[in-house]
Amino acid sequence: MGGAADNVPPFIAAQLSHLISHFRLTLKVEQMWSSDKYNYALFDRFTLLIPYCLDFIKWDIIYNADSPSTAPDFIFGPDDQDFHPFNMPSSVEPAQPNNCLKDWNHKDPSRLLALVQYLRDQYVLYQRKRVEAVDDDRLKFEISTIVSREGIEMHLSSSSDKPEEVKFAVPLMDMNINKMVPGCPWKYSQKIYLQVVYPVGRKYLSAPSAPRLKLVSSSELKALFSIDDVKLPSWLDGMCLAEYLPNLEEYLEKQVLEAISLIDVRRHFIEALASQLGRPVEADPVFCRKATFLCASGVFTFLVHFIIPTQFPKQQPSLMLQSSQHFNSLMVPMKSRLISDYPWSPRWELPLMAERIGEFLADEALNFKRQCSEGQAQ
C-alpha cells in the first residue's frame, strides 16, 4: 500500500493486509483513492491485480468508509461485462456465495480474502465456459483431451484490432520443487507452466499448425533453474496437446533434477575457492550462486565477488574486484568490470579451477590496484 497506508481506514487496512498475506497467489495493489473527491483524507477503494492464466486481471474494489458494515462493490474489467459471478453455477461445493456478502462482518479481517477467492474461482469457471462455447472444432477437441488435468486455466481474448485467440495456462510436473531444495526460502510453491495460444478458426484442418508455446515460471525459480535455457520439444504435425505434454514433462523433470544436483557442485566449487582464497566473508547458502572473498596483495586489500551461473560448470563464473581502500568522488568503493576472461575449462576438476583463479587474481590484483590509483587521482 506504500505511503497511502496511513490514509486507509483501519478495517479496510486489516482486510487488505490479511488478503495480501494469505492469498494463495501473489496479489498487487495498483492504486488507491478516495470516494470523496473533496476530501482525500481516507482511501477506501483500490485496484487489485489478480494473477490469472499467466497474466493479471484488474478489479476495482469499492468500499464506503462511512458505512463499514456494507460489503465492498467490485468493478470487473471492461472485457468482462458478462461476468455475473452470483448469477451462475458455483465453482465450489457446497455453493455458499451469499455467505461472503449476506453475513458481511467488517471486523473479520478474513472476509475480503474469502470473497476475492470465491470471485476468482467463479472467474475461472466463467472463462472456461466462454472457451467451450467457441465455434472451433480443433479447440473443442483439445479441451476434451486435457479437461481432466487439474489446475488448467483458460482465457478467451477478443478485440476489434486483433483476431480472437484462446490461451491456456497448463501447470506442469507433479513435483514439489520447494521441498527438494534444502533451506528453500520461497514463500509460494514454485510451478512451471506451459502457455499455449490457439488462434480461433472456423474449420478443423487436417493438419493444423502448431499453437504458440512458451514456458513460464516465477522469477524466483531463476535462482535454481532458468526456463529460458530450455529448448521446447518440437510439435509434430497432427499432434494434440495431450500428446505433447507427457514428453515435455519428462524432459523438464530431468532438467529440474539436474539443476538441483548442481547446487552441490557449486557448493563444492566455493569450498575449493576457500582453500585458495580463505573463508568467504559472504556466500549464498541455499543456491550457492554468489560468494565474496577478502583478498590481499601486499598491503592492498580487496574483495572478490563471484557470480556462479546455474549451468556451472558448463558455464563459466564471472568475478568482480572491489577495492577496500579506493573510493570515487561519491565515496563508493571502486570496482572492476565483470571479468570472465581468465584461464578456465569446464573439464577441469574443481580444485584446479580454483587454483588457476587464484593464480589469475595474484596478477590481476596489481592491475586493479593501479587502475584504482589512477582513477582516484583523476
CSV table of C-alpha atoms in Angstrom, one decimal:
chain,number,residue,atom,x,y,z
A,1,MET,CA,0.0,0.0,0.0
A,2,GLY,CA,3.1,2.2,0.2
A,3,GLY,CA,2.6,5.8,1.5
A,4,ALA,CA,-1.2,5.5,1.3
A,5,ALA,CA,-1.3,3.1,4.3
A,6,ASP,CA,-1.8,5.9,6.8
A,7,ASN,CA,-4.9,7.1,4.9
A,8,VAL,CA,-6.7,3.8,4.8
A,9,PRO,CA,-9.4,3.2,7.4
A,10,PRO,CA,-8.3,0.5,9.9
A,11,PHE,CA,-11.0,-2.0,9.0
A,12,ILE,CA,-10.0,-1.9,5.3
A,13,ALA,CA,-6.3,-2.0,6.0
A,14,ALA,CA,-6.8,-5.1,8.2
A,15,GLN,CA,-8.8,-6.9,5.5
A,16,LEU,CA,-6.4,-5.9,2.7
A,17,SER,CA,-3.3,-6.9,4.7
A,18,HIS,CA,-4.9,-10.3,5.5
A,19,LEU,CA,-5.8,-10.8,1.8
A,20,ILE,CA,-2.2,-10.0,0.6
A,21,SER,CA,-0.6,-12.2,3.3
A,22,HIS,CA,-2.9,-15.2,2.9
A,23,PHE,CA,-4.0,-15.4,-0.7
A,24,ARG,CA,-2.5,-18.4,-2.5
A,25,LEU,CA,-1.1,-16.2,-5.3
A,26,THR,CA,0.8,-13.0,-5.3
A,27,LEU,CA,-1.5,-10.1,-5.4
A,28,LYS,CA,-0.7,-6.5,-6.2
A,29,VAL,CA,-2.4,-3.2,-5.3
A,30,GLU,CA,-2.0,-0.9,-8.3
A,31,GLN,CA,-3.6,2.3,-6.9
A,32,MET,CA,-5.7,3.6,-4.0
A,33,TRP,CA,-8.1,6.6,-4.0
A,34,SER,CA,-10.8,8.2,-2.0
A,35,SER,CA,-14.6,8.1,-2.7
A,36,ASP,CA,-14.8,11.7,-1.5
A,37,LYS,CA,-13.5,14.0,-4.3
A,38,TYR,CA,-13.4,16.9,-1.9
A,39,ASN,CA,-11.6,15.2,1.0
A,40,TYR,CA,-8.7,12.9,0.2
A,41,ALA,CA,-8.0,12.0,3.8
A,42,LEU,CA,-9.4,8.5,3.6
A,43,PHE,CA,-8.6,6.0,0.8
A,44,ASP,CA,-11.5,3.5,0.7
A,45,ARG,CA,-11.1,2.0,-2.8
A,46,PHE,CA,-8.3,0.4,-4.7
A,47,THR,CA,-7.4,-1.6,-7.9
A,48,LEU,CA,-6.3,-5.1,-7.2
A,49,LEU,CA,-4.2,-7.1,-9.7
A,50,ILE,CA,-5.0,-10.8,-9.5
A,51,PRO,CA,-2.9,-13.4,-11.3
A,52,TYR,CA,-4.9,-15.4,-13.8
A,53,CYS,CA,-3.8,-17.5,-16.8
A,54,LEU,CA,-0.2,-16.2,-16.5
A,55,ASP,CA,-1.4,-12.6,-16.7
A,56,PHE,CA,-3.3,-10.3,-14.4
A,57,ILE,CA,-6.9,-9.3,-14.2
A,58,LYS,CA,-7.7,-5.9,-12.7
A,59,TRP,CA,-10.6,-5.4,-10.4
A,60,ASP,CA,-11.6,-2.2,-8.6
A,61,ILE,CA,-12.8,-2.9,-5.0
A,62,ILE,CA,-15.0,-0.1,-3.8
A,63,TYR,CA,-15.6,0.3,0.0
A,64,ASN,CA,-17.6,3.0,1.7
A,65,ALA,CA,-15.5,4.4,4.6
A,66,ASP,CA,-18.7,6.0,6.0
A,67,SER,CA,-20.5,2.6,6.1
A,68,PRO,CA,-18.1,-0.1,7.3
A,69,SER,CA,-20.9,-2.7,7.7
A,70,THR,CA,-21.6,-2.6,3.9
A,71,ALA,CA,-19.7,-5.2,1.8
A,72,PRO,CA,-17.5,-3.7,-0.9
A,73,ASP,CA,-18.6,-3.5,-4.5
A,74,PHE,CA,-16.5,-4.9,-7.3
A,75,ILE,CA,-15.9,-3.5,-10.8
A,76,PHE,CA,-14.6,-6.0,-13.2
A,77,GLY,CA,-12.6,-5.4,-16.4
A,78,PRO,CA,-14.1,-3.8,-19.5
A,79,ASP,CA,-13.9,-7.1,-21.4
A,80,ASP,CA,-15.8,-9.0,-18.7
A,81,GLN,CA,-19.2,-7.3,-18.8
A,82,ASP,CA,-20.9,-10.7,-19.0
A,83,PHE,CA,-19.2,-11.9,-15.8
A,84,HIS,CA,-22.0,-12.2,-13.2
A,85,PRO,CA,-20.5,-14.4,-10.5
A,86,PHE,CA,-23.6,-14.6,-8.3
A,87,ASN,CA,-25.9,-15.5,-11.2
A,88,MET,CA,-24.0,-18.6,-12.4
A,89,PRO,CA,-23.4,-22.0,-11.0
A,90,SER,CA,-20.9,-22.1,-8.2
A,91,SER,CA,-17.4,-23.3,-8.8
A,92,VAL,CA,-17.2,-24.8,-5.3
A,93,GLU,CA,-19.4,-27.3,-3.4
A,94,PRO,CA,-21.4,-26.7,-1.4
A,95,ALA,CA,-22.3,-23.4,-3.0
A,96,GLN,CA,-22.3,-20.7,-0.4
A,97,PRO,CA,-21.8,-17.4,-2.3
A,98,ASN,CA,-24.2,-15.5,-0.1
A,99,ASN,CA,-22.1,-16.1,3.0
A,100,CYS,CA,-19.5,-13.8,1.6
A,101,LEU,CA,-21.9,-10.9,1.4
A,102,LYS,CA,-25.0,-11.6,3.4
A,103,ASP,CA,-23.2,-12.0,6.7
A,104,TRP,CA,-20.5,-9.5,5.9
A,105,ASN,CA,-18.6,-8.6,9.1
A,106,HIS,CA,-16.1,-5.7,8.6
A,107,LYS,CA,-14.5,-6.6,11.9
A,108,ASP,CA,-13.4,-10.0,10.5
A,109,PRO,CA,-10.2,-9.5,8.5
A,110,SER,CA,-10.6,-12.7,6.6
A,111,ARG,CA,-13.9,-11.7,4.9
A,112,LEU,CA,-12.2,-10.0,1.9
A,113,LEU,CA,-10.0,-13.0,1.4
A,114,ALA,CA,-13.0,-15.3,1.2
A,115,LEU,CA,-14.8,-13.0,-1.2
A,116,VAL,CA,-11.9,-12.5,-3.6
A,117,GLN,CA,-11.1,-16.2,-3.6
A,118,TYR,CA,-14.7,-17.1,-4.4
A,119,LEU,CA,-14.9,-14.5,-7.2
A,120,ARG,CA,-11.7,-15.7,-8.7
A,121,ASP,CA,-12.9,-19.3,-8.7
A,122,GLN,CA,-16.1,-18.1,-10.4
A,123,TYR,CA,-14.0,-16.3,-12.9
A,124,VAL,CA,-12.1,-19.5,-13.8
A,125,LEU,CA,-15.5,-21.2,-14.4
A,126,TYR,CA,-16.7,-18.2,-16.4
A,127,GLN,CA,-13.7,-18.2,-18.8
A,128,ARG,CA,-13.9,-21.9,-19.2
A,129,LYS,CA,-17.5,-21.7,-20.3
A,130,ARG,CA,-16.6,-18.9,-22.8
A,131,VAL,CA,-13.8,-21.0,-24.3
A,132,GLU,CA,-16.1,-24.1,-24.5
A,133,ALA,CA,-18.7,-22.0,-26.4
A,134,VAL,CA,-16.2,-21.0,-29.1
A,135,ASP,CA,-17.2,-22.4,-32.6
A,136,ASP,CA,-13.9,-24.1,-33.3
A,137,ASP,CA,-13.6,-27.8,-33.8
A,138,ARG,CA,-9.9,-28.0,-33.0
A,139,LEU,CA,-10.3,-26.2,-29.7
A,140,LYS,CA,-13.2,-28.4,-28.7
A,141,PHE,CA,-11.1,-31.4,-29.4
A,142,GLU,CA,-8.1,-30.0,-27.5
A,143,ILE,CA,-10.3,-29.2,-24.5
A,144,SER,CA,-11.8,-32.7,-24.4
A,145,THR,CA,-8.4,-34.3,-24.2
A,146,ILE,CA,-7.0,-32.1,-21.3
A,147,VAL,CA,-10.1,-31.2,-19.3
A,148,SER,CA,-9.2,-33.9,-16.7
A,149,ARG,CA,-5.9,-32.2,-15.8
A,150,GLU,CA,-6.0,-30.2,-12.6
A,151,GLY,CA,-5.2,-26.5,-12.4
A,152,ILE,CA,-5.6,-25.6,-16.1
A,153,GLU,CA,-6.8,-22.0,-16.7
A,154,MET,CA,-8.3,-20.7,-20.0
A,155,HIS,CA,-8.9,-17.3,-21.4
A,156,LEU,CA,-10.7,-16.1,-24.5
A,157,SER,CA,-9.4,-12.7,-25.8
A,158,SER,CA,-11.2,-10.8,-28.5
A,159,SER,CA,-10.9,-7.3,-29.6
A,160,SER,CA,-11.6,-5.2,-32.7
A,161,ASP,CA,-7.9,-4.8,-33.5
A,162,LYS,CA,-6.8,-8.4,-33.5
A,163,PRO,CA,-8.2,-11.9,-34.1
A,164,GLU,CA,-9.7,-14.0,-31.4
A,165,GLU,CA,-7.4,-16.4,-29.6
A,166,VAL,CA,-7.6,-18.8,-26.7
A,167,LYS,CA,-4.9,-19.0,-24.1
A,168,PHE,CA,-4.3,-22.0,-21.9
A,169,ALA,CA,-2.1,-22.0,-18.7
A,170,VAL,CA,-1.1,-25.6,-18.1
A,171,PRO,CA,0.7,-26.4,-14.8
A,172,LEU,CA,3.5,-29.0,-15.5
A,173,MET,CA,5.0,-31.7,-13.4
A,174,ASP,CA,3.5,-33.1,-10.2
A,175,MET,CA,6.6,-32.4,-8.1
A,176,ASN,CA,7.2,-30.2,-5.1
A,177,ILE,CA,10.3,-28.2,-6.1
A,178,ASN,CA,10.3,-26.3,-2.8
A,179,LYS,CA,10.8,-29.4,-0.7
A,180,MET,CA,13.6,-30.6,-3.0
A,181,VAL,CA,15.7,-27.5,-2.2
A,182,PRO,CA,17.3,-27.7,1.3
A,183,GLY,CA,16.7,-24.4,3.1
A,184,CYS,CA,14.3,-23.2,0.5
A,185,PRO,CA,13.4,-19.5,1.0
A,186,TRP,CA,10.4,-19.4,-1.3
A,187,LYS,CA,7.0,-18.4,0.3
A,188,TYR,CA,4.9,-19.7,-2.6
A,189,SER,CA,5.1,-23.1,-4.3
A,190,GLN,CA,7.2,-22.9,-7.4
A,191,LYS,CA,5.5,-24.0,-10.6
A,192,ILE,CA,6.4,-24.2,-14.2
A,193,TYR,CA,3.6,-23.6,-16.7
A,194,LEU,CA,3.2,-24.1,-20.4
A,195,GLN,CA,1.4,-21.2,-22.1
A,196,VAL,CA,-0.5,-22.4,-25.1
A,197,VAL,CA,-2.1,-19.9,-27.5
A,198,TYR,CA,-4.5,-21.1,-30.3
A,199,PRO,CA,-6.0,-18.8,-32.9
A,200,VAL,CA,-9.8,-19.2,-33.2
A,201,GLY,CA,-10.8,-20.6,-36.5
A,202,ARG,CA,-14.0,-22.0,-38.0
A,203,LYS,CA,-12.9,-25.2,-39.7
A,204,TYR,CA,-11.0,-28.2,-38.5
A,205,LEU,CA,-7.9,-28.6,-40.7
A,206,SER,CA,-6.5,-32.0,-41.4
A,207,ALA,CA,-3.0,-30.8,-40.3
A,208,PRO,CA,-3.5,-27.7,-38.2
A,209,SER,CA,-0.4,-25.5,-37.4
A,210,ALA,CA,1.3,-25.7,-34.0
A,211,PRO,CA,0.0,-23.4,-31.3
A,212,ARG,CA,2.3,-20.7,-29.9
A,213,LEU,CA,4.1,-22.3,-26.9
A,214,LYS,CA,6.0,-20.7,-24.1
A,215,LEU,CA,7.3,-21.9,-20.7
A,216,VAL,CA,6.5,-19.5,-17.8
A,217,SER,CA,7.6,-19.6,-14.2
A,218,SER,CA,8.0,-17.2,-11.3
A,219,SER,CA,11.2,-15.0,-11.3
A,220,GLU,CA,12.2,-16.7,-8.0
A,221,LEU,CA,12.8,-20.0,-9.8
A,222,LYS,CA,15.6,-18.5,-11.8
A,223,ALA,CA,17.8,-18.8,-8.7
A,224,LEU,CA,17.7,-22.5,-9.3
A,225,PHE,CA,16.7,-23.1,-12.9
A,226,SER,CA,16.1,-20.8,-15.8
A,227,ILE,CA,13.4,-21.8,-18.2
A,228,ASP,CA,14.9,-19.5,-20.8
A,229,ASP,CA,17.6,-22.2,-21.2
A,230,VAL,CA,15.1,-24.9,-22.0
A,231,LYS,CA,14.5,-25.8,-25.7
A,232,LEU,CA,10.9,-26.9,-26.1
A,233,PRO,CA,10.4,-30.3,-27.9
A,234,SER,CA,9.1,-30.0,-31.4
A,235,TRP,CA,5.4,-30.0,-32.1
A,236,LEU,CA,4.8,-32.7,-34.7
A,237,ASP,CA,2.3,-32.4,-37.5
A,238,GLY,CA,-1.1,-33.6,-36.3
A,239,MET,CA,-0.1,-33.6,-32.7
A,240,CYS,CA,-2.5,-32.5,-29.9
A,241,LEU,CA,-1.7,-31.0,-26.6
A,242,ALA,CA,-2.5,-34.2,-24.7
A,243,GLU,CA,0.2,-36.0,-26.7
A,244,TYR,CA,2.7,-33.1,-26.3
A,245,LEU,CA,2.6,-32.7,-22.6
A,246,PRO,CA,4.0,-36.1,-21.3
A,247,ASN,CA,7.2,-35.8,-23.3
A,248,LEU,CA,7.6,-32.2,-22.2
A,249,GLU,CA,7.0,-33.0,-18.5
A,250,GLU,CA,9.5,-35.9,-18.6
A,251,TYR,CA,12.1,-33.7,-20.2
A,252,LEU,CA,11.5,-30.9,-17.7
A,253,GLU,CA,11.7,-33.2,-14.7
A,254,LYS,CA,15.1,-34.3,-15.8
A,255,GLN,CA,16.2,-30.7,-16.2
A,256,VAL,CA,14.9,-29.7,-12.7
A,257,LEU,CA,16.6,-32.7,-11.0
A,258,GLU,CA,19.8,-31.8,-12.7
A,259,ALA,CA,19.5,-28.2,-11.6
A,260,ILE,CA,19.0,-29.3,-8.0
A,261,SER,CA,22.1,-31.6,-8.2
A,262,LEU,CA,24.2,-28.7,-9.5
A,263,ILE,CA,23.6,-26.8,-6.2
A,264,ASP,CA,26.1,-29.2,-4.5
A,265,VAL,CA,28.6,-28.8,-7.4
A,266,ARG,CA,28.5,-25.0,-6.9
A,267,ARG,CA,28.9,-25.5,-3.1
A,268,HIS,CA,32.0,-27.7,-3.7
A,269,PHE,CA,33.4,-25.0,-6.0
A,270,ILE,CA,33.0,-22.4,-3.3
A,271,GLU,CA,34.8,-24.7,-0.9
A,272,ALA,CA,37.6,-25.2,-3.4
A,273,LEU,CA,37.9,-21.4,-3.7
A,274,ALA,CA,38.1,-21.2,0.1
A,275,SER,CA,41.2,-23.4,0.0
A,276,GLN,CA,42.9,-20.9,-2.2
A,277,LEU,CA,41.4,-17.6,-1.0
A,278,GLY,CA,40.4,-18.2,2.6
A,279,ARG,CA,37.0,-18.5,4.1
A,280,PRO,CA,34.4,-16.4,2.2
A,281,VAL,CA,33.1,-13.3,4.0
A,282,GLU,CA,29.7,-13.9,2.4
A,283,ALA,CA,28.1,-16.7,0.4
A,284,ASP,CA,24.7,-17.8,-0.8
A,285,PRO,CA,23.9,-20.8,1.5
A,286,VAL,CA,20.9,-22.1,-0.4
A,287,PHE,CA,21.6,-21.9,-4.2
A,288,CYS,CA,25.4,-21.2,-4.0
A,289,ARG,CA,25.1,-18.7,-6.8
A,290,LYS,CA,27.3,-16.0,-5.1
A,291,ALA,CA,30.4,-15.8,-2.9
A,292,THR,CA,32.6,-13.0,-1.8
A,293,PHE,CA,36.2,-13.3,-0.5
A,294,LEU,CA,38.5,-10.8,1.1
A,295,CYS,CA,41.9,-11.0,-0.5
A,296,ALA,CA,45.2,-9.1,-0.2
A,297,SER,CA,48.2,-8.3,-2.4
A,298,GLY,CA,50.8,-6.8,-0.2
A,299,VAL,CA,49.1,-4.0,1.7
A,300,PHE,CA,46.4,-3.7,-0.9
A,301,THR,CA,43.1,-5.4,0.3
A,302,PHE,CA,40.2,-6.0,-2.0
A,303,LEU,CA,37.0,-8.1,-2.2
A,304,VAL,CA,36.4,-10.6,-5.0
A,305,HIS,CA,32.7,-11.2,-5.8
A,306,PHE,CA,31.9,-14.5,-7.7
A,307,ILE,CA,28.7,-14.9,-9.7
A,308,ILE,CA,28.2,-18.5,-10.4
A,309,PRO,CA,25.6,-19.5,-13.1
A,310,THR,CA,23.0,-22.2,-12.7
A,311,GLN,CA,24.6,-24.1,-15.6
A,312,PHE,CA,28.0,-24.3,-13.8
A,313,PRO,CA,30.4,-25.9,-14.7
A,314,LYS,CA,29.1,-25.8,-18.3
A,315,GLN,CA,29.0,-22.0,-18.0
A,316,GLN,CA,31.9,-20.1,-16.6
A,317,PRO,CA,31.6,-18.0,-13.4
A,318,SER,CA,32.1,-14.2,-13.5
A,319,LEU,CA,34.0,-12.3,-11.0
A,320,MET,CA,34.4,-8.6,-9.9
A,321,LEU,CA,37.1,-7.0,-7.8
A,322,GLN,CA,36.2,-4.3,-5.3
A,323,SER,CA,38.8,-2.2,-3.5
A,324,SER,CA,38.7,-1.8,0.2
A,325,GLN,CA,40.9,1.3,0.1
A,326,HIS,CA,39.9,3.3,-3.0
A,327,PHE,CA,36.7,5.3,-3.4
A,328,ASN,CA,35.2,7.5,-6.2
A,329,SER,CA,34.0,11.1,-5.7
A,330,LEU,CA,30.7,9.8,-4.3
A,331,MET,CA,32.6,7.7,-1.7
A,332,VAL,CA,31.5,4.5,-3.4
A,333,PRO,CA,34.2,1.7,-3.4
A,334,MET,CA,35.9,1.4,-6.8
A,335,LYS,CA,35.2,-1.8,-8.7
A,336,SER,CA,36.5,-3.6,-11.7
A,337,ARG,CA,34.4,-4.6,-14.7
A,338,LEU,CA,32.8,-8.1,-14.7
A,339,ILE,CA,35.6,-10.4,-15.5
A,340,SER,CA,35.3,-13.7,-17.4
A,341,ASP,CA,38.5,-13.7,-19.5
A,342,TYR,CA,40.6,-15.8,-17.1
A,343,PRO,CA,42.0,-19.3,-17.5
A,344,TRP,CA,39.1,-21.7,-17.5
A,345,SER,CA,37.9,-25.1,-18.8
A,346,PRO,CA,34.6,-26.8,-17.8
A,347,ARG,CA,36.6,-30.1,-18.0
A,348,TRP,CA,38.9,-29.2,-15.1
A,349,GLU,CA,38.4,-30.6,-11.7
A,350,LEU,CA,37.1,-28.1,-9.2
A,351,PRO,CA,40.4,-27.8,-7.2
A,352,LEU,CA,42.2,-27.0,-10.5
A,353,MET,CA,39.6,-24.3,-11.4
A,354,ALA,CA,40.2,-22.7,-8.0
A,355,GLU,CA,43.9,-22.9,-8.3
A,356,ARG,CA,44.0,-21.2,-11.7
A,357,ILE,CA,41.7,-18.5,-10.5
A,358,GLY,CA,44.0,-17.9,-7.5
A,359,GLU,CA,46.9,-17.5,-9.9
A,360,PHE,CA,45.0,-15.1,-12.1
A,361,LEU,CA,44.0,-13.0,-9.1
A,362,ALA,CA,47.6,-12.6,-8.0
A,363,ASP,CA,48.4,-10.9,-11.3
A,364,GLU,CA,45.1,-9.1,-11.7
A,365,ALA,CA,45.3,-7.5,-8.2
A,366,LEU,CA,48.3,-5.5,-9.4
A,367,ASN,CA,46.5,-4.3,-12.5
A,368,PHE,CA,43.4,-3.4,-10.4
A,369,LYS,CA,45.4,-1.6,-7.8
A,370,ARG,CA,47.0,0.6,-10.5
A,371,GLN,CA,43.6,1.3,-12.1
A,372,CYS,CA,42.2,2.3,-8.8
A,373,SER,CA,45.1,4.6,-8.0
A,374,GLU,CA,44.9,6.3,-11.4
A,375,GLY,CA,41.1,6.6,-11.2
A,376,GLN,CA,41.3,8.2,-7.8
A,377,ALA,CA,44.0,10.7,-8.9
A,378,GLN,CA,41.8,12.0,-11.8
